[in-house]
CSV table of C-alpha atoms and ligand atoms in Angstrom, one decimal:
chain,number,residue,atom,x,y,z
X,1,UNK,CA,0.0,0.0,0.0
X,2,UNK,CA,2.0,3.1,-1.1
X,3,UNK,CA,-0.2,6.2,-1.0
X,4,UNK,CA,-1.5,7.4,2.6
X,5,UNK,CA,-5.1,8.6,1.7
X,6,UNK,CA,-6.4,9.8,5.1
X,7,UNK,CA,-8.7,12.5,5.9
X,8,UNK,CA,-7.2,16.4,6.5
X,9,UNK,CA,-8.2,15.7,10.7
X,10,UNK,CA,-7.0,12.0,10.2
X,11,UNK,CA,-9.0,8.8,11.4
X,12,UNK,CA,-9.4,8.4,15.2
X,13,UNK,CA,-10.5,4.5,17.2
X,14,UNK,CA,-10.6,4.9,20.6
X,15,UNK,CA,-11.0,1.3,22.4
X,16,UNK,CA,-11.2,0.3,26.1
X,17,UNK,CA,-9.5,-2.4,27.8
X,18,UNK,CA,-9.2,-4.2,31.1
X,19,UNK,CA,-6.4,-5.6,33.3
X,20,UNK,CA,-6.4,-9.4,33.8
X,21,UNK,CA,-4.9,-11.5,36.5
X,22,UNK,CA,-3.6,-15.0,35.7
X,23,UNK,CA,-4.6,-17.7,37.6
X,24,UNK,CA,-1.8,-20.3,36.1
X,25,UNK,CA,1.1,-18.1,35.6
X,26,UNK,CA,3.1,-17.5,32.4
X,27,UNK,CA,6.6,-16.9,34.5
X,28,UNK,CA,9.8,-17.3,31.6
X,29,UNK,CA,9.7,-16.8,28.3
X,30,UNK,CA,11.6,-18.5,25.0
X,31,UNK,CA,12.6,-16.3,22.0
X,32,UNK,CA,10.1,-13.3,20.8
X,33,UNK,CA,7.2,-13.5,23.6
X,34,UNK,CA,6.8,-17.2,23.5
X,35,UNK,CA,5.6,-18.2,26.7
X,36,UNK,CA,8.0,-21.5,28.5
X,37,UNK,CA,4.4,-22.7,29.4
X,38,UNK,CA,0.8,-22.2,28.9
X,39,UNK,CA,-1.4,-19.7,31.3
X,40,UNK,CA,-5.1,-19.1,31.7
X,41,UNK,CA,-6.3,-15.4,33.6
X,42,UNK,CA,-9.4,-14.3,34.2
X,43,UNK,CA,-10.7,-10.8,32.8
X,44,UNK,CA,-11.2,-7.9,35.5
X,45,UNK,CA,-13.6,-5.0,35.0
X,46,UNK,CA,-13.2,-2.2,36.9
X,47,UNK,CA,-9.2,-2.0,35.9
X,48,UNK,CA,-8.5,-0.4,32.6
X,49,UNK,CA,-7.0,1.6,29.8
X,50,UNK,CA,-8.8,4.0,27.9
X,51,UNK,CA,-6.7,4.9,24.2
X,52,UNK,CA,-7.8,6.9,21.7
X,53,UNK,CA,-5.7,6.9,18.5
X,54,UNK,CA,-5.6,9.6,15.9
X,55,UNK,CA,-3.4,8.6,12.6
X,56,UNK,CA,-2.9,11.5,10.0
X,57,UNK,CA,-0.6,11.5,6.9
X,58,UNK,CA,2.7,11.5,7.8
X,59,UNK,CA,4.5,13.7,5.3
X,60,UNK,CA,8.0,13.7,6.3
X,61,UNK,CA,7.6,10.1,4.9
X,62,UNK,CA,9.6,8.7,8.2
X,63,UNK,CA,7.7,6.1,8.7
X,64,UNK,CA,5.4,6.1,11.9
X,65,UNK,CA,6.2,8.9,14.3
X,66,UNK,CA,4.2,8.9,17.5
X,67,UNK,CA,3.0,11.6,20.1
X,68,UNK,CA,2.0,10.1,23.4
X,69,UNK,CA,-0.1,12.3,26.3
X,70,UNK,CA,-1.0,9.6,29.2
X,71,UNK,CA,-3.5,10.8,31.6
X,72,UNK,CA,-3.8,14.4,29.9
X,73,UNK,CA,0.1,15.1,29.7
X,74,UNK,CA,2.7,15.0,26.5
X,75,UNK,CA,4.8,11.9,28.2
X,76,UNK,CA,7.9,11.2,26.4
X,77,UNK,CA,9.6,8.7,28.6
X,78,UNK,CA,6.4,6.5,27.7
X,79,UNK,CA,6.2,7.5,24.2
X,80,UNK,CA,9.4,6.7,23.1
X,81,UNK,CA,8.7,3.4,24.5
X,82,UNK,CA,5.4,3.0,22.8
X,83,UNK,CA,6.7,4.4,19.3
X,84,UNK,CA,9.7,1.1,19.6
X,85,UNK,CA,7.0,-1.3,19.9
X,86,UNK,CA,4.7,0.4,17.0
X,87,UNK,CA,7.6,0.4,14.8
X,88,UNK,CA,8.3,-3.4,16.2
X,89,UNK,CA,5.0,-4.6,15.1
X,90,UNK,CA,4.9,-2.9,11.9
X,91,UNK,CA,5.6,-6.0,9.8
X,92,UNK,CA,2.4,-7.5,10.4
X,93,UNK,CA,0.2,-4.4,9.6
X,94,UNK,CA,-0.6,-3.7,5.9
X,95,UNK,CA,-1.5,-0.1,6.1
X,96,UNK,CA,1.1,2.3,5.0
X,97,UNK,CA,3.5,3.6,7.1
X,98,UNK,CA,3.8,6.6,6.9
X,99,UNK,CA,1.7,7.8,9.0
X,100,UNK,CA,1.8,10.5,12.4
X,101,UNK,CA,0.2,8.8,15.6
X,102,UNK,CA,-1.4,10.7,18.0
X,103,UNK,CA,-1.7,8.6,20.8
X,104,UNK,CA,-3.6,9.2,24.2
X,105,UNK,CA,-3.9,7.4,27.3
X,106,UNK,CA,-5.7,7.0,30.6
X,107,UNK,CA,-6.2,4.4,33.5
X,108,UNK,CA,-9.2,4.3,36.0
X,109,UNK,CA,-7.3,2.8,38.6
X,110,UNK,CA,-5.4,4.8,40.4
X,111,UNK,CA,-1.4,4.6,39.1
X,112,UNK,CA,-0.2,3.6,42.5
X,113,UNK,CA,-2.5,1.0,42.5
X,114,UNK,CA,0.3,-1.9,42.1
X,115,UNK,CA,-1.9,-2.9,39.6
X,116,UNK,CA,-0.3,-3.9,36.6
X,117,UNK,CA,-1.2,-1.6,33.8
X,118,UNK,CA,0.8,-3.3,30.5
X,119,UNK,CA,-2.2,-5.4,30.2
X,120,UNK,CA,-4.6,-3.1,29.8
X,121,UNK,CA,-2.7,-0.6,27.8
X,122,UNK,CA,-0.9,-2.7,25.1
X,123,UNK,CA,-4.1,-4.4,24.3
X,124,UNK,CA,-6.0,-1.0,24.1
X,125,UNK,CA,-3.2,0.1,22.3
X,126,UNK,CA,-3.1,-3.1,19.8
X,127,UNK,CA,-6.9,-2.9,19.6
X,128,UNK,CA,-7.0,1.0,18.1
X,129,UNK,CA,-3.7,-0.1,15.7
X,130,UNK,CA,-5.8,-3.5,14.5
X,131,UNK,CA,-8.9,-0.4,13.8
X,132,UNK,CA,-6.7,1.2,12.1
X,133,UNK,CA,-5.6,-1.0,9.7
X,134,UNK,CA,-9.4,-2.2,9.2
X,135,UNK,CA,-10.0,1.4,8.6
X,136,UNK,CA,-7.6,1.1,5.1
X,137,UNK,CA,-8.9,-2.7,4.7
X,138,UNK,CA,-12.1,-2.3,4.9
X,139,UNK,CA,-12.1,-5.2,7.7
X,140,UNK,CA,-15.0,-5.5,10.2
X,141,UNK,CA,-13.6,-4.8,14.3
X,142,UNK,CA,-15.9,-8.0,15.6
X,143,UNK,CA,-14.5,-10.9,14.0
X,144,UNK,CA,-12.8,-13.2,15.5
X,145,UNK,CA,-9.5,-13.0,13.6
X,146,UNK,CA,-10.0,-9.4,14.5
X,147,UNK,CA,-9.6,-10.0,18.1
X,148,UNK,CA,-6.6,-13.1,17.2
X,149,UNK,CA,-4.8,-10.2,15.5
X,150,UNK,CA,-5.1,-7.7,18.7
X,151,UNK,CA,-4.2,-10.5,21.0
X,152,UNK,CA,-0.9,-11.4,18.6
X,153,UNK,CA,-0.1,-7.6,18.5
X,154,UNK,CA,-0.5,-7.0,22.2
X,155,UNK,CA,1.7,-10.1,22.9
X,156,UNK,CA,4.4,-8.9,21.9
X,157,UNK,CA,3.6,-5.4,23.6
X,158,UNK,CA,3.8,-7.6,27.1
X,159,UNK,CA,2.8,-11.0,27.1
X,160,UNK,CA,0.0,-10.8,29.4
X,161,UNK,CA,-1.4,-8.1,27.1
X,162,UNK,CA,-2.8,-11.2,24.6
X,163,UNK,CA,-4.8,-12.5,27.4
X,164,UNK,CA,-6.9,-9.0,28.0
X,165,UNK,CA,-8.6,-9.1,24.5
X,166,UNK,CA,-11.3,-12.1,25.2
X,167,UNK,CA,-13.8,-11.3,28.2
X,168,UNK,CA,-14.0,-13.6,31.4
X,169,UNK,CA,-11.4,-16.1,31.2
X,170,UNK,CA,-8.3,-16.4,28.0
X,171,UNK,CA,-5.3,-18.9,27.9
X,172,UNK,CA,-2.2,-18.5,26.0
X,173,UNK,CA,0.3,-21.0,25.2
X,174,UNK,CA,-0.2,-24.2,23.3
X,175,UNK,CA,-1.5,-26.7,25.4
X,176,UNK,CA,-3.2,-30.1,24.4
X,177,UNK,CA,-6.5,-29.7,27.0
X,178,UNK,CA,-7.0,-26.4,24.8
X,179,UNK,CA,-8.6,-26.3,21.3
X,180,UNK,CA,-7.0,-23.8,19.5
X,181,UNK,CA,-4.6,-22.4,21.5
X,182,UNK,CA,-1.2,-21.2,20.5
X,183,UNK,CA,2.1,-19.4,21.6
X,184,UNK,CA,1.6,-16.1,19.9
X,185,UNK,CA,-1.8,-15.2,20.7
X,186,UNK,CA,-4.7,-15.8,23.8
X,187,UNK,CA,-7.8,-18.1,22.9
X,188,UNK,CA,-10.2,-17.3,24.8
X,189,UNK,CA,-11.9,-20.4,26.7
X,190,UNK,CA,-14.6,-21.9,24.7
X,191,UNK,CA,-16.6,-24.1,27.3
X,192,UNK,CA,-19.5,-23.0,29.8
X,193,UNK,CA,-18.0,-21.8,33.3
X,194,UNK,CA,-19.8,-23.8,36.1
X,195,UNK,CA,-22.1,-21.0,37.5
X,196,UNK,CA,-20.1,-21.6,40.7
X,197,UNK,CA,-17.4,-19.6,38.7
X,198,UNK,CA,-19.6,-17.4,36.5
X,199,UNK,CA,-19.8,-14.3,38.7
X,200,UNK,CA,-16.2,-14.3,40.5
X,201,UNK,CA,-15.5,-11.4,42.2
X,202,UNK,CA,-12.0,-10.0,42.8
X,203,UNK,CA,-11.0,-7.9,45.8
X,204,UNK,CA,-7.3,-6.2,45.5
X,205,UNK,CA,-5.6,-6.1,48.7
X,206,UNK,CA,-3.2,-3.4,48.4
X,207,UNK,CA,-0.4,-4.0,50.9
X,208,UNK,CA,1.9,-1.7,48.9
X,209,UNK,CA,0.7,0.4,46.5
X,210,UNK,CA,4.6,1.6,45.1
X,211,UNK,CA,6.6,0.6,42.4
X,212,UNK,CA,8.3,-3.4,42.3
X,213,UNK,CA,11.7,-3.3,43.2
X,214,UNK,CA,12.2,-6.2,40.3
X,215,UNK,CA,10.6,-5.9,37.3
X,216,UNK,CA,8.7,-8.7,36.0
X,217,UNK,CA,11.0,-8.9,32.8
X,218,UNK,CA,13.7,-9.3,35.2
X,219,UNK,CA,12.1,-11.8,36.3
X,220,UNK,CA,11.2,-13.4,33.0
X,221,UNK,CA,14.8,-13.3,32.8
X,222,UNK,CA,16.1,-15.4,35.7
X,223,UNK,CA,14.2,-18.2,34.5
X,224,UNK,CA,16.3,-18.8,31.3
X,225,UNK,CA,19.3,-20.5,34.1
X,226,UNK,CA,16.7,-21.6,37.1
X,227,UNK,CA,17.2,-24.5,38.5
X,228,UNK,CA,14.0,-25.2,39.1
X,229,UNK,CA,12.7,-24.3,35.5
X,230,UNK,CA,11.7,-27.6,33.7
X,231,UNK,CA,9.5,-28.8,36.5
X,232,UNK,CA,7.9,-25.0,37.0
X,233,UNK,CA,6.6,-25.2,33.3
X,234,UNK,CA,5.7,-29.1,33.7
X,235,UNK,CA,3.6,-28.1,37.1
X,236,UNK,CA,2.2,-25.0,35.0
X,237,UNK,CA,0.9,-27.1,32.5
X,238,UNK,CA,-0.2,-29.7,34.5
X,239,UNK,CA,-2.4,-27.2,36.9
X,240,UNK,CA,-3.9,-25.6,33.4
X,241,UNK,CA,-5.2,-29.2,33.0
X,242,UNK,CA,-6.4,-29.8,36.6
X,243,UNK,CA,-7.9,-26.0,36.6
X,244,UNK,CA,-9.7,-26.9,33.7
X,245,UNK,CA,-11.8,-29.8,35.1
X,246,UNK,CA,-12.5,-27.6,38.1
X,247,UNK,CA,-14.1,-24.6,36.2
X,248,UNK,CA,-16.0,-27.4,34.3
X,249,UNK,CA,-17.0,-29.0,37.4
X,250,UNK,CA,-17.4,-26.3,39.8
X,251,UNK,CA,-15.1,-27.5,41.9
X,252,UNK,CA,-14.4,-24.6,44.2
X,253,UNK,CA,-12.0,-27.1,46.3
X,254,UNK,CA,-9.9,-28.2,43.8
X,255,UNK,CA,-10.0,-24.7,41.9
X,256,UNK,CA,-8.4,-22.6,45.4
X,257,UNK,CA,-5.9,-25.8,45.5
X,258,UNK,CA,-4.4,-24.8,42.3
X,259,UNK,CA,-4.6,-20.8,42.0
X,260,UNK,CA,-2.8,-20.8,45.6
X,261,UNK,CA,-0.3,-22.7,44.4
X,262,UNK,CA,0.1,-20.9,41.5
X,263,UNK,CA,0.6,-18.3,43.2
X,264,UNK,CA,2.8,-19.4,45.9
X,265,UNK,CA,5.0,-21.4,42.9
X,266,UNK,CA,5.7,-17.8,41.2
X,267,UNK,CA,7.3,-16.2,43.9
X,268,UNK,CA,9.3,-19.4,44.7
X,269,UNK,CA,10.7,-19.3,41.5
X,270,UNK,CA,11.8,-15.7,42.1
X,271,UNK,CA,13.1,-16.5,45.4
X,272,UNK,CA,15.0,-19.5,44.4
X,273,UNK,CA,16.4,-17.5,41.4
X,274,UNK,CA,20.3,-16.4,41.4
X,275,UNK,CA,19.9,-13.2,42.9
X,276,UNK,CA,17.2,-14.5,44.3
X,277,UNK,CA,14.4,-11.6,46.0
X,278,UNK,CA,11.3,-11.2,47.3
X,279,UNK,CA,8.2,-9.0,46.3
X,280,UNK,CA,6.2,-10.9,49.3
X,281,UNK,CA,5.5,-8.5,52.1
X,282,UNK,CA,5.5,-9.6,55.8
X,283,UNK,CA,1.6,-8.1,55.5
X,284,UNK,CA,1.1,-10.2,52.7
X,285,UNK,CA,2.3,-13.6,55.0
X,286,UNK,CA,-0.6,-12.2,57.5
X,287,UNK,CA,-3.1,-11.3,54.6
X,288,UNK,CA,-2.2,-15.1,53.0
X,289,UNK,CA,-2.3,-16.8,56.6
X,290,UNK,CA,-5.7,-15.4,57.9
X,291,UNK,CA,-7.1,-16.3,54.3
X,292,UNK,CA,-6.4,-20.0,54.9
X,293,UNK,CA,-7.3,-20.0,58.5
X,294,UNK,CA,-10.6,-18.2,58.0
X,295,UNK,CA,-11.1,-20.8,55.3
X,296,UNK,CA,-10.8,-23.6,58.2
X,297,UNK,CA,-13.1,-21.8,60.4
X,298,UNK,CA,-15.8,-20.8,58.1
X,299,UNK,CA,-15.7,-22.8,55.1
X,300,UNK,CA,-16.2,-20.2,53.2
X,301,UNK,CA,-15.6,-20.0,49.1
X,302,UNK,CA,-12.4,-17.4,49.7
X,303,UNK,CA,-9.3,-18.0,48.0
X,304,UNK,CA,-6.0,-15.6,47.4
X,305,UNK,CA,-4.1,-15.3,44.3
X,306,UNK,CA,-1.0,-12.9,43.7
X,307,UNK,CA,1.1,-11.0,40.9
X,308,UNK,CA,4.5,-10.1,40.5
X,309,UNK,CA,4.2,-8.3,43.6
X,310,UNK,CA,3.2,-8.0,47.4
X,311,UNK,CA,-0.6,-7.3,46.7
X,312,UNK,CA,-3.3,-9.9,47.3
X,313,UNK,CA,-6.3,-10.6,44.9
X,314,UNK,CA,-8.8,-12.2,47.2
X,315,UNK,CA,-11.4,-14.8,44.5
X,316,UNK,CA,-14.8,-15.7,46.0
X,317,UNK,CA,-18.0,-16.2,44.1
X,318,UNK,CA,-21.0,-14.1,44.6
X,319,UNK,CA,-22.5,-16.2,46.8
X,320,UNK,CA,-19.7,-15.9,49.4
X,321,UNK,CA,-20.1,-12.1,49.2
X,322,UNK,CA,-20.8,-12.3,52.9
X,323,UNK,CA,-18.6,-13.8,54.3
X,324,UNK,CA,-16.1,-12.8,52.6
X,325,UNK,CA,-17.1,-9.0,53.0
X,326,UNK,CA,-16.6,-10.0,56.9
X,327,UNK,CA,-12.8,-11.1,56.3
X,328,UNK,CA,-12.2,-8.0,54.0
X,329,UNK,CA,-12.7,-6.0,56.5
X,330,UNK,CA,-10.6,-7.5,59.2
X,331,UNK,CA,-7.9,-7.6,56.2
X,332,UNK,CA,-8.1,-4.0,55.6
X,333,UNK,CA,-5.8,-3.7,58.3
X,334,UNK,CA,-2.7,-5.5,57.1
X,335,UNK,CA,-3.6,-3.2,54.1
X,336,UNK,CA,-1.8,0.7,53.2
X,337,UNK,CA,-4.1,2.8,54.6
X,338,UNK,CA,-6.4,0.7,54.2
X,339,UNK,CA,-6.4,0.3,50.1
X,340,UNK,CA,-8.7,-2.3,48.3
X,341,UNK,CA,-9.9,-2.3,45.4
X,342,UNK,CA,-13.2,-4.0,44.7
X,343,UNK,CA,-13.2,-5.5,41.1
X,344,UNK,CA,-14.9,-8.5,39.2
X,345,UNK,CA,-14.9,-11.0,36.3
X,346,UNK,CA,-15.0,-8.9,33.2
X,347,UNK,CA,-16.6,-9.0,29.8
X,348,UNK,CA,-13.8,-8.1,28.0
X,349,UNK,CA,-12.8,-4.5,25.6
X,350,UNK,CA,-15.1,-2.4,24.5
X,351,UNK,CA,-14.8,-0.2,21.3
X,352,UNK,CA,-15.9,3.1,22.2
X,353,UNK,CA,-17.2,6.4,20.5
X,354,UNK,CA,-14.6,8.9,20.2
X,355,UNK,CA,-14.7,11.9,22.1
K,401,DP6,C1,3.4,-12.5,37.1
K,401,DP6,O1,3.3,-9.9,30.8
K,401,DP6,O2,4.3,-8.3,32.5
K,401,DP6,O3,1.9,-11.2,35.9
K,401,DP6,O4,5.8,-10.2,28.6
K,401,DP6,O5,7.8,-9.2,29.8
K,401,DP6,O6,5.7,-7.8,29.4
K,401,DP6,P1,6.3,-9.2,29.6
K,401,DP6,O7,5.8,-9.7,31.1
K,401,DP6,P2,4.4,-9.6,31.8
K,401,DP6,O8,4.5,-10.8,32.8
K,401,DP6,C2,3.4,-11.1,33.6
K,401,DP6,C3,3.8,-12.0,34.7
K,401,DP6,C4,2.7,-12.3,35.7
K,401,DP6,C5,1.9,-13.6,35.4
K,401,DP6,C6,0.9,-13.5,34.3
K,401,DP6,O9,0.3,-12.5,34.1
K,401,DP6,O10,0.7,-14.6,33.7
């Protein structure tokens, strides 16, 4: 495609996108974003990015420049980032490049949230560039190669990214208990979730809302020499099949089994790396060991997952609102200042009118 025929104002996609948290973890990584083993997350709702993308003629004919304002502000630190991984990903786009992309940006979670926002904001970013290129195409944005595209693009934005495309639950990484699914880009799952598992809610527990002192590419990174490496992906793959049963079954049991240890497995593996560290707070021991004893007590349908950091997501179903609502609030205290953040299963980005 040589000439650039846009409009004199340009085209302009503006798409929102949530933040997931995996329940089997994709921890180490092989080549260009290829995951060491397959993960599944679950799609939240209240965390996301909001991008608006405005592509105009380029006619310095440099190939795509890019102009970043996050949250209302020019942000060059960011946009310089964002402008490698456009040009990255330009390969696998057919509209012309040339082209001048005004790019703008905005979380509704709070930015010292701990939340992890590359999630979010590579697939809202992938999602307005996979627009764009419909826009020249003539493509439709609600197909499902649409979404296989966005999911490919945003995996190599941040791996997690691929997973944020599909609402309630994705996996990524070939796996033989998954139809479909594939190293460079999410699937998202295609059987009923039990209704035990249809309405999960998600509360954030934020012990420290400040920046990781190791960041999860790091961490990515120490997995290439870890000892413990072969069996981590084996047990990964091996918990995607048993997780799989339990969100068929409704097996709440066997489902807080595996996402605990899941969770506890990730920051082994960053303990036991060389340098070894440790994102766990002591709050988060409390926060984990009052989980599992008020889960003796009560029997209730509460279990914790975490992310490559000292925050706790607490999963319970609707139906254990209650009691869970009765632990939140003892939590609260092991908590900064008392942070949570009450979120939910998602369904997944929206494409929105532009402003
Ligand atoms: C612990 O997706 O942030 O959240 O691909 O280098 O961007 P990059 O890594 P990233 O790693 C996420 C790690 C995790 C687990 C997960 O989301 O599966």
């Amino acid at each position: 495609m040589e000439t650039v025929n846009l409009p004199e104002n340009g085209v302009l996609f503006c798409w929102k996108s949530p933040s997931n948290i995996a329940l089997i973890k994709y921890w180490g990584k092989k080549g260009n974003q290829v995951p060491a083993n397959a993960s599944l997350s679950m799609t939240l709702s209240e965390a996301y990015t909001i991008t608006q993308l405005r592509a105009r003629n380029n006619k310095k004919g440099a190939g795509p420049e890019v102009t970043f304002r996050f949250e209302g502000a020019l942000n060059n630190e960011f946009g310089v980032r964002i402008e490698s991984f456009i040009k990255s990903v330009m390969p696998w786009f057919s509209f012309p490049k040339d082209v001048l992309l005004e790019i703008e940006s905005g979380n509704n979670f709070p930015h010292s949230a701990g939340i992890a926002s590359s999630a979010s904001s590579m697939s809202a970013l992938s999602l307005c560039l996979c627009s764009l290129e419909n826009w020249f195409t003539g493509g439709s944005d609600e197909t499902s190669d649409f979404f296989r595209k966005a999911s490919f693009i945003s995996r190599i934005g941040s791996g997690s990214a691929c997973r944020s495309v599909y609402g309630k639950m994705a996996v990524w990484g070939g796996h033989q208990a998954v139809d479909g699914s594939h190293d460079e880009y999410a699937v998202p799952t295609s059987f009923d979730l039990h209704p035990v598992f249809d309405d999960l809610l998600d509360t954030v527990l934020i012990v420290d809302p400040g920046k990781k002192k190791v960041s999860s590419s790091i961490g990515h990174n120490l997995m290439k020499d870890h000892a413990f490496a072969e069996a981590r992906y084996h047990q990964a793959n091996a918990n995607l099949t048993s997780l799989l049963l339990a969100l068929k079954q409704g097996d709440w049991n066997a489902f807080a089994l595996i996402v605990e240890n899941e969770a506890l497995s990730l920051h082994a593996m960053m303990m036991t790396s060389i340098p070894g560290y440790l994102l766990m707070h002591p709050n988060t021991l409390s926060i984990i060991e009052r989980i599992t004893e008020y889960r003796k007590q009560t029997g209730a349908r509460v279990c914790y997952t975490l992310d490559a950091g000292p925050n706790i997501h607490l999963l319970y179903p609707k139906s254990a609102e209650n009691e869970a609502g009765i632990l939140i609030k003892e939590l609260k205290n092991y908590c900064y200042k008392e942070y949570i953040i009450e979120d939910s299963m998602g369904k997944g980005p929206e494409k929105l009118k532009c402003r």
